[in-house]
Amino acid sequence: MTSAIPRRQATLIGFIAVLLWALLAVLTVGSAPTPPLLLNAICFAIGGALGLIWLAATGGFGQLRQVRARVYIFGTIGLFGYHALYFSALRLAPAAEAGLIAYLWPLLIILFSGLLPGERLRAGHIIGGLLGFAGAALLISGGARGFDPAHLPGYLLALLCALTWSSYSVLSRRIGTAPTASVAIFCLATAVLSAGLHLMLEPTVWPGSPGAWLATIGLGLGPVGLAFYVWDIGVKQGDIQLLGTSSYAAPLLSTLILVLVGAADPGWSLALATLLITGGALTAARASVRR
């Protein structure tokens, strides 16, 4: 969990998180009516337990003593902030639209990563990012529901999601010496923080059916569990610009899954946005490969 991984391999490992995050919206919808902070607590308790099992299997507990307190605080704020905002956004606005706004974070990662030492933006990154943003904007504004002012609070929370996760991912590179083992503590601390705030701020409403429980457990095992361990490896040792751009596959896959389960309406805007998002990802990926 601490040994160096070749850049290309680390990038591929990070992309596993993108595939898992494609399930985040549909599983969040399926977990209703559990309130956001309680959902945060349950999912991150599961994700933290996964990390403890991983540490026990690899003998990595000794690595945790080497991590400074500020790293644990940083990681906990990143995971807690993003998911509390995301779960709240999808409770206050339509899942497809709110999810796509939250998925502006790949574009922001590409732009913010240009500020990192040894990184710079190429024309292909910028063009690809703009194409992807246009595709997401088309889906948000041209869907069957259209824009509804009543959903504005949810959309604003989703925008804060994008800002939170892109900032966390880019700043993670600056503290890249922290072992991936530390993610387990981030998850457990997030679970404890979420549970405490839930008791103060929310009514306790558990998942109301076996399907809702399965969705909640699925969140904890995948998008809110394994995804963070592989993403941590990717952003610290892989190509962060390529990861940021390829992450546009997540909103595309997420939207398609929502359509398949009947939680979003298909239409011409989906087809056109698919071309824009896919073309943007390929354009920026080509720029990273050329580098």
GROMACS .gro file of C-alpha atoms in nm:
model
  291
    1MET     CA    1   0.000   0.000   0.000
    2THR     CA    2   0.301   0.229   0.017
    3SER     CA    3   0.532   0.093  -0.255
    4ALA     CA    4   0.573   0.295  -0.572
    5ILE     CA    5   0.345   0.198  -0.861
    6PRO     CA    6   0.421   0.276  -1.227
    7ARG     CA    7   0.240   0.590  -1.342
    8ARG     CA    8   0.026   0.416  -1.605
    9GLN     CA    9  -0.073   0.134  -1.370
   10ALA     CA   10  -0.165   0.382  -1.096
   11THR     CA   11  -0.380   0.572  -1.346
   12LEU     CA   12  -0.567   0.252  -1.437
   13ILE     CA   13  -0.619   0.171  -1.069
   14GLY     CA   14  -0.759   0.520  -1.016
   15PHE     CA   15  -1.001   0.470  -1.304
   16ILE     CA   16  -1.167   0.184  -1.110
   17ALA     CA   17  -1.304   0.455  -0.882
   18VAL     CA   18  -1.463   0.626  -1.183
   19LEU     CA   19  -1.651   0.305  -1.268
   20LEU     CA   20  -1.768   0.264  -0.909
   21TRP     CA   21  -1.878   0.627  -0.886
   22ALA     CA   22  -2.103   0.568  -1.187
   23LEU     CA   23  -2.325   0.376  -0.941
   24LEU     CA   24  -2.328   0.654  -0.680
   25ALA     CA   25  -2.645   0.831  -0.801
   26VAL     CA   26  -2.863   0.525  -0.856
   27LEU     CA   27  -2.765   0.373  -0.522
   28THR     CA   28  -2.827   0.706  -0.347
   29VAL     CA   29  -3.175   0.718  -0.499
   30GLY     CA   30  -3.232   0.358  -0.391
   31SER     CA   31  -3.131   0.432  -0.032
   32ALA     CA   32  -3.417   0.682   0.022
   33PRO     CA   33  -3.559   0.800   0.258
   34THR     CA   34  -3.251   0.775   0.481
   35PRO     CA   35  -3.136   1.134   0.562
   36PRO     CA   36  -2.794   1.247   0.428
   37LEU     CA   37  -2.588   1.248   0.750
   38LEU     CA   38  -2.717   0.909   0.864
   39LEU     CA   39  -2.648   0.770   0.516
   40ASN     CA   40  -2.298   0.917   0.540
   41ALA     CA   41  -2.242   0.747   0.876
   42ILE     CA   42  -2.359   0.404   0.759
   43CYS     CA   43  -2.168   0.408   0.430
   44PHE     CA   44  -1.839   0.529   0.574
   45ALA     CA   45  -1.857   0.282   0.860
   46ILE     CA   46  -1.870   0.010   0.593
   47GLY     CA   47  -1.592   0.176   0.391
   48GLY     CA   48  -1.375   0.209   0.702
   49ALA     CA   49  -1.432  -0.156   0.789
   50LEU     CA   50  -1.311  -0.250   0.440
   51GLY     CA   51  -0.993  -0.054   0.506
   52LEU     CA   52  -0.934  -0.228   0.839
   53ILE     CA   53  -0.970  -0.567   0.670
   54TRP     CA   54  -0.722  -0.454   0.403
   55LEU     CA   55  -0.477  -0.336   0.669
   56ALA     CA   56  -0.509  -0.661   0.863
   57ALA     CA   57  -0.445  -0.865   0.549
   58THR     CA   58  -0.140  -0.661   0.444
   59GLY     CA   59   0.006  -0.583   0.786
   60GLY     CA   60  -0.029  -0.213   0.724
   61PHE     CA   61  -0.139  -0.091   1.068
   62GLY     CA   62   0.212   0.031   1.146
   63GLN     CA   63   0.186   0.284   0.864
   64LEU     CA   64  -0.089   0.472   1.046
   65ARG     CA   65   0.144   0.594   1.321
   66GLN     CA   66   0.358   0.773   1.062
   67VAL     CA   67   0.071   0.994   0.939
   68ARG     CA   68   0.046   1.345   1.082
   69ALA     CA   69  -0.275   1.466   1.243
   70ARG     CA   70  -0.329   1.738   0.981
   71VAL     CA   71  -0.343   1.471   0.710
   72TYR     CA   72  -0.620   1.285   0.895
   73ILE     CA   73  -0.810   1.610   0.941
   74PHE     CA   74  -0.770   1.700   0.573
   75GLY     CA   75  -0.889   1.361   0.451
   76THR     CA   76  -1.186   1.352   0.686
   77ILE     CA   77  -1.302   1.698   0.581
   78GLY     CA   78  -1.275   1.602   0.213
   79LEU     CA   79  -1.475   1.279   0.239
   80PHE     CA   80  -1.730   1.412   0.485
   81GLY     CA   81  -1.785   1.740   0.300
   82TYR     CA   82  -1.831   1.593  -0.044
   83HIS     CA   83  -2.073   1.320   0.052
   84ALA     CA   84  -2.281   1.519   0.297
   85LEU     CA   85  -2.328   1.773   0.017
   86TYR     CA   86  -2.389   1.508  -0.250
   87PHE     CA   87  -2.648   1.310  -0.055
   88SER     CA   88  -2.824   1.635   0.041
   89ALA     CA   89  -2.825   1.755  -0.321
   90LEU     CA   90  -2.987   1.435  -0.447
   91ARG     CA   91  -3.254   1.459  -0.178
   92LEU     CA   92  -3.340   1.819  -0.282
   93ALA     CA   93  -3.315   1.801  -0.664
   94PRO     CA   94  -3.368   1.545  -0.945
   95ALA     CA   95  -3.096   1.282  -0.936
   96ALA     CA   96  -2.978   1.312  -1.298
   97GLU     CA   97  -2.946   1.690  -1.297
   98ALA     CA   98  -2.793   1.721  -0.948
   99GLY     CA   99  -2.557   1.433  -1.018
  100LEU     CA  100  -2.432   1.593  -1.338
  101ILE     CA  101  -2.369   1.927  -1.167
  102ALA     CA  102  -2.170   1.745  -0.899
  103TYR     CA  103  -1.972   1.577  -1.176
  104LEU     CA  104  -1.826   1.907  -1.284
  105TRP     CA  105  -1.536   1.812  -1.056
  106PRO     CA  106  -1.337   1.639  -1.335
  107LEU     CA  107  -1.325   1.966  -1.530
  108LEU     CA  108  -1.218   2.153  -1.217
  109ILE     CA  109  -0.949   1.893  -1.146
  110ILE     CA  110  -0.801   1.951  -1.491
  111LEU     CA  111  -0.796   2.326  -1.439
  112PHE     CA  112  -0.670   2.316  -1.078
  113SER     CA  113  -0.401   2.059  -1.158
  114GLY     CA  114  -0.227   2.314  -1.376
  115LEU     CA  115  -0.126   2.485  -1.052
  116LEU     CA  116   0.068   2.182  -0.929
  117PRO     CA  117   0.449   2.165  -0.955
  118GLY     CA  118   0.556   1.979  -1.268
  119GLU     CA  119   0.209   1.995  -1.427
  120ARG     CA  120   0.077   2.225  -1.698
  121LEU     CA  121  -0.235   2.252  -1.908
  122ARG     CA  122  -0.221   2.179  -2.280
  123ALA     CA  123  -0.469   2.304  -2.536
  124GLY     CA  124  -0.619   1.954  -2.559
  125HIS     CA  125  -0.695   1.949  -2.187
  126ILE     CA  126  -0.877   2.281  -2.208
  127ILE     CA  127  -1.071   2.191  -2.525
  128GLY     CA  128  -1.163   1.851  -2.383
  129GLY     CA  129  -1.275   2.003  -2.057
  130LEU     CA  130  -1.493   2.259  -2.235
  131LEU     CA  131  -1.654   1.989  -2.448
  132GLY     CA  132  -1.730   1.783  -2.140
  133PHE     CA  133  -1.872   2.085  -1.959
  134ALA     CA  134  -2.093   2.163  -2.258
  135GLY     CA  135  -2.227   1.808  -2.256
  136ALA     CA  136  -2.308   1.823  -1.886
  137ALA     CA  137  -2.468   2.166  -1.923
  138LEU     CA  138  -2.683   2.039  -2.212
  139LEU     CA  139  -2.816   1.754  -2.004
  140ILE     CA  140  -2.892   1.979  -1.709
  141SER     CA  141  -3.072   2.248  -1.909
  142GLY     CA  142  -3.238   2.037  -2.179
  143GLY     CA  143  -3.379   1.740  -1.991
  144ALA     CA  144  -3.746   1.656  -1.977
  145ARG     CA  145  -3.788   1.832  -1.642
  146GLY     CA  146  -3.600   2.149  -1.741
  147PHE     CA  147  -3.482   2.401  -1.482
  148ASP     CA  148  -3.705   2.439  -1.177
  149PRO     CA  149  -3.623   2.716  -0.925
  150ALA     CA  150  -3.754   2.493  -0.647
  151HIS     CA  151  -3.454   2.268  -0.707
  152LEU     CA  152  -3.201   2.552  -0.687
  153PRO     CA  153  -3.084   2.464  -0.329
  154GLY     CA  154  -3.004   2.113  -0.448
  155TYR     CA  155  -2.819   2.242  -0.753
  156LEU     CA  156  -2.611   2.480  -0.538
  157LEU     CA  157  -2.519   2.197  -0.302
  158ALA     CA  158  -2.419   1.988  -0.603
  159LEU     CA  159  -2.193   2.270  -0.724
  160LEU     CA  160  -2.029   2.279  -0.381
  161CYS     CA  161  -1.975   1.904  -0.420
  162ALA     CA  162  -1.778   1.964  -0.739
  163LEU     CA  163  -1.564   2.233  -0.577
  164THR     CA  164  -1.502   2.022  -0.266
  165TRP     CA  165  -1.395   1.703  -0.442
  166SER     CA  166  -1.181   1.869  -0.708
  167SER     CA  167  -0.997   2.071  -0.443
  168TYR     CA  168  -0.950   1.761  -0.227
  169SER     CA  169  -0.818   1.553  -0.517
  170VAL     CA  170  -0.567   1.815  -0.633
  171LEU     CA  171  -0.446   1.901  -0.284
  172SER     CA  172  -0.401   1.527  -0.213
  173ARG     CA  173  -0.108   1.538  -0.453
  174ARG     CA  174   0.060   1.794  -0.227
  175ILE     CA  175   0.048   1.547   0.065
  176GLY     CA  176   0.118   1.245  -0.152
  177THR     CA  177   0.354   1.091   0.105
  178ALA     CA  178   0.056   0.987   0.320
  179PRO     CA  179  -0.002   0.611   0.268
  180THR     CA  180  -0.326   0.487   0.118
  181ALA     CA  181  -0.378   0.305   0.450
  182SER     CA  182  -0.473   0.642   0.598
  183VAL     CA  183  -0.796   0.639   0.392
  184ALA     CA  184  -0.937   0.383   0.637
  185ILE     CA  185  -0.903   0.636   0.918
  186PHE     CA  186  -1.057   0.907   0.699
  187CYS     CA  187  -1.360   0.683   0.648
  188LEU     CA  188  -1.400   0.589   1.014
  189ALA     CA  189  -1.358   0.949   1.129
  190THR     CA  190  -1.614   1.060   0.869
  191ALA     CA  191  -1.857   0.798   0.999
  192VAL     CA  192  -1.817   0.918   1.359
  193LEU     CA  193  -1.851   1.287   1.260
  194SER     CA  194  -2.158   1.215   1.048
  195ALA     CA  195  -2.323   1.011   1.323
  196GLY     CA  196  -2.271   1.287   1.578
  197LEU     CA  197  -2.412   1.557   1.350
  198HIS     CA  198  -2.701   1.330   1.253
  199LEU     CA  199  -2.806   1.292   1.615
  200MET     CA  200  -2.806   1.671   1.654
  201LEU     CA  201  -2.961   1.777   1.323
  202GLU     CA  202  -3.169   1.498   1.165
  203PRO     CA  203  -3.453   1.261   1.246
  204THR     CA  204  -3.345   0.897   1.242
  205VAL     CA  205  -3.499   0.724   0.942
  206TRP     CA  206  -3.344   0.387   0.856
  207PRO     CA  207  -3.364   0.237   0.506
  208GLY     CA  208  -3.726   0.132   0.471
  209SER     CA  209  -3.700  -0.188   0.267
  210PRO     CA  210  -3.460  -0.472   0.183
  211GLY     CA  211  -3.386  -0.296  -0.147
  212ALA     CA  212  -3.297   0.026   0.034
  213TRP     CA  213  -3.067  -0.165   0.268
  214LEU     CA  214  -2.898  -0.335  -0.029
  215ALA     CA  215  -2.847   0.005  -0.195
  216THR     CA  216  -2.701   0.149   0.126
  217ILE     CA  217  -2.465  -0.146   0.176
  218GLY     CA  218  -2.369  -0.126  -0.193
  219LEU     CA  219  -2.279   0.240  -0.144
  220GLY     CA  220  -2.054   0.153   0.148
  221LEU     CA  221  -1.879  -0.131  -0.031
  222GLY     CA  222  -1.825   0.040  -0.368
  223PRO     CA  223  -1.866   0.414  -0.439
  224VAL     CA  224  -1.814   0.510  -0.073
  225GLY     CA  225  -1.569   0.231   0.008
  226LEU     CA  226  -1.327   0.069  -0.234
  227ALA     CA  227  -1.345   0.369  -0.469
  228PHE     CA  228  -1.153   0.594  -0.229
  229TYR     CA  229  -0.863   0.355  -0.184
  230VAL     CA  230  -0.806   0.312  -0.557
  231TRP     CA  231  -0.866   0.685  -0.624
  232ASP     CA  232  -0.607   0.776  -0.361
  233ILE     CA  233  -0.350   0.563  -0.545
  234GLY     CA  234  -0.446   0.716  -0.879
  235VAL     CA  235  -0.428   1.085  -0.786
  236LYS     CA  236  -0.103   1.046  -0.591
  237GLN     CA  237   0.095   0.826  -0.830
  238GLY     CA  238  -0.091   0.842  -1.163
  239ASP     CA  239  -0.170   1.099  -1.430
  240ILE     CA  240  -0.405   1.336  -1.247
  241GLN     CA  241  -0.507   1.527  -1.561
  242LEU     CA  242  -0.593   1.208  -1.749
  243LEU     CA  243  -0.786   1.081  -1.447
  244GLY     CA  244  -0.973   1.408  -1.420
  245THR     CA  245  -1.073   1.398  -1.785
  246SER     CA  246  -1.158   1.028  -1.799
  247SER     CA  247  -1.381   1.090  -1.500
  248TYR     CA  248  -1.632   1.236  -1.744
  249ALA     CA  249  -1.721   0.871  -1.810
  250ALA     CA  250  -1.876   0.863  -1.462
  251PRO     CA  251  -2.157   1.115  -1.529
  252LEU     CA  252  -2.223   0.951  -1.865
  253LEU     CA  253  -2.251   0.602  -1.716
  254SER     CA  254  -2.439   0.735  -1.413
  255THR     CA  255  -2.700   0.904  -1.632
  256LEU     CA  256  -2.743   0.596  -1.851
  257ILE     CA  257  -2.796   0.380  -1.543
  258LEU     CA  258  -3.057   0.624  -1.409
  259VAL     CA  259  -3.236   0.606  -1.745
  260LEU     CA  260  -3.230   0.226  -1.744
  261VAL     CA  261  -3.390   0.209  -1.399
  262GLY     CA  262  -3.647   0.475  -1.485
  263ALA     CA  263  -3.508   0.750  -1.259
  264ALA     CA  264  -3.429   0.984  -1.552
  265ASP     CA  265  -3.594   1.050  -1.889
  266PRO     CA  266  -3.405   0.969  -2.212
  267GLY     CA  267  -3.407   1.213  -2.503
  268TRP     CA  268  -3.211   1.375  -2.784
  269SER     CA  269  -3.011   1.580  -2.534
  270LEU     CA  270  -2.871   1.261  -2.382
  271ALA     CA  271  -2.739   1.141  -2.719
  272LEU     CA  272  -2.577   1.475  -2.802
  273ALA     CA  273  -2.432   1.510  -2.452
  274THR     CA  274  -2.288   1.160  -2.486
  275LEU     CA  275  -2.097   1.268  -2.797
  276LEU     CA  276  -1.972   1.587  -2.629
  277ILE     CA  277  -1.862   1.415  -2.309
  278THR     CA  278  -1.697   1.121  -2.484
  279GLY     CA  279  -1.529   1.348  -2.740
  280GLY     CA  280  -1.402   1.575  -2.463
  281ALA     CA  281  -1.255   1.284  -2.272
  282LEU     CA  282  -1.079   1.148  -2.582
  283THR     CA  283  -0.943   1.493  -2.673
  284ALA     CA  284  -0.792   1.555  -2.331
  285ALA     CA  285  -0.670   1.195  -2.299
  286ARG     CA  286  -0.486   1.236  -2.628
  287ALA     CA  287  -0.318   1.549  -2.492
  288SER     CA  288  -0.200   1.357  -2.182
  289VAL     CA  289  -0.067   1.067  -2.391
  290ARG     CA  290   0.130   1.307  -2.612
  291ARG     CA  291   0.296   1.450  -2.301
   0.00000   0.00000   0.00000
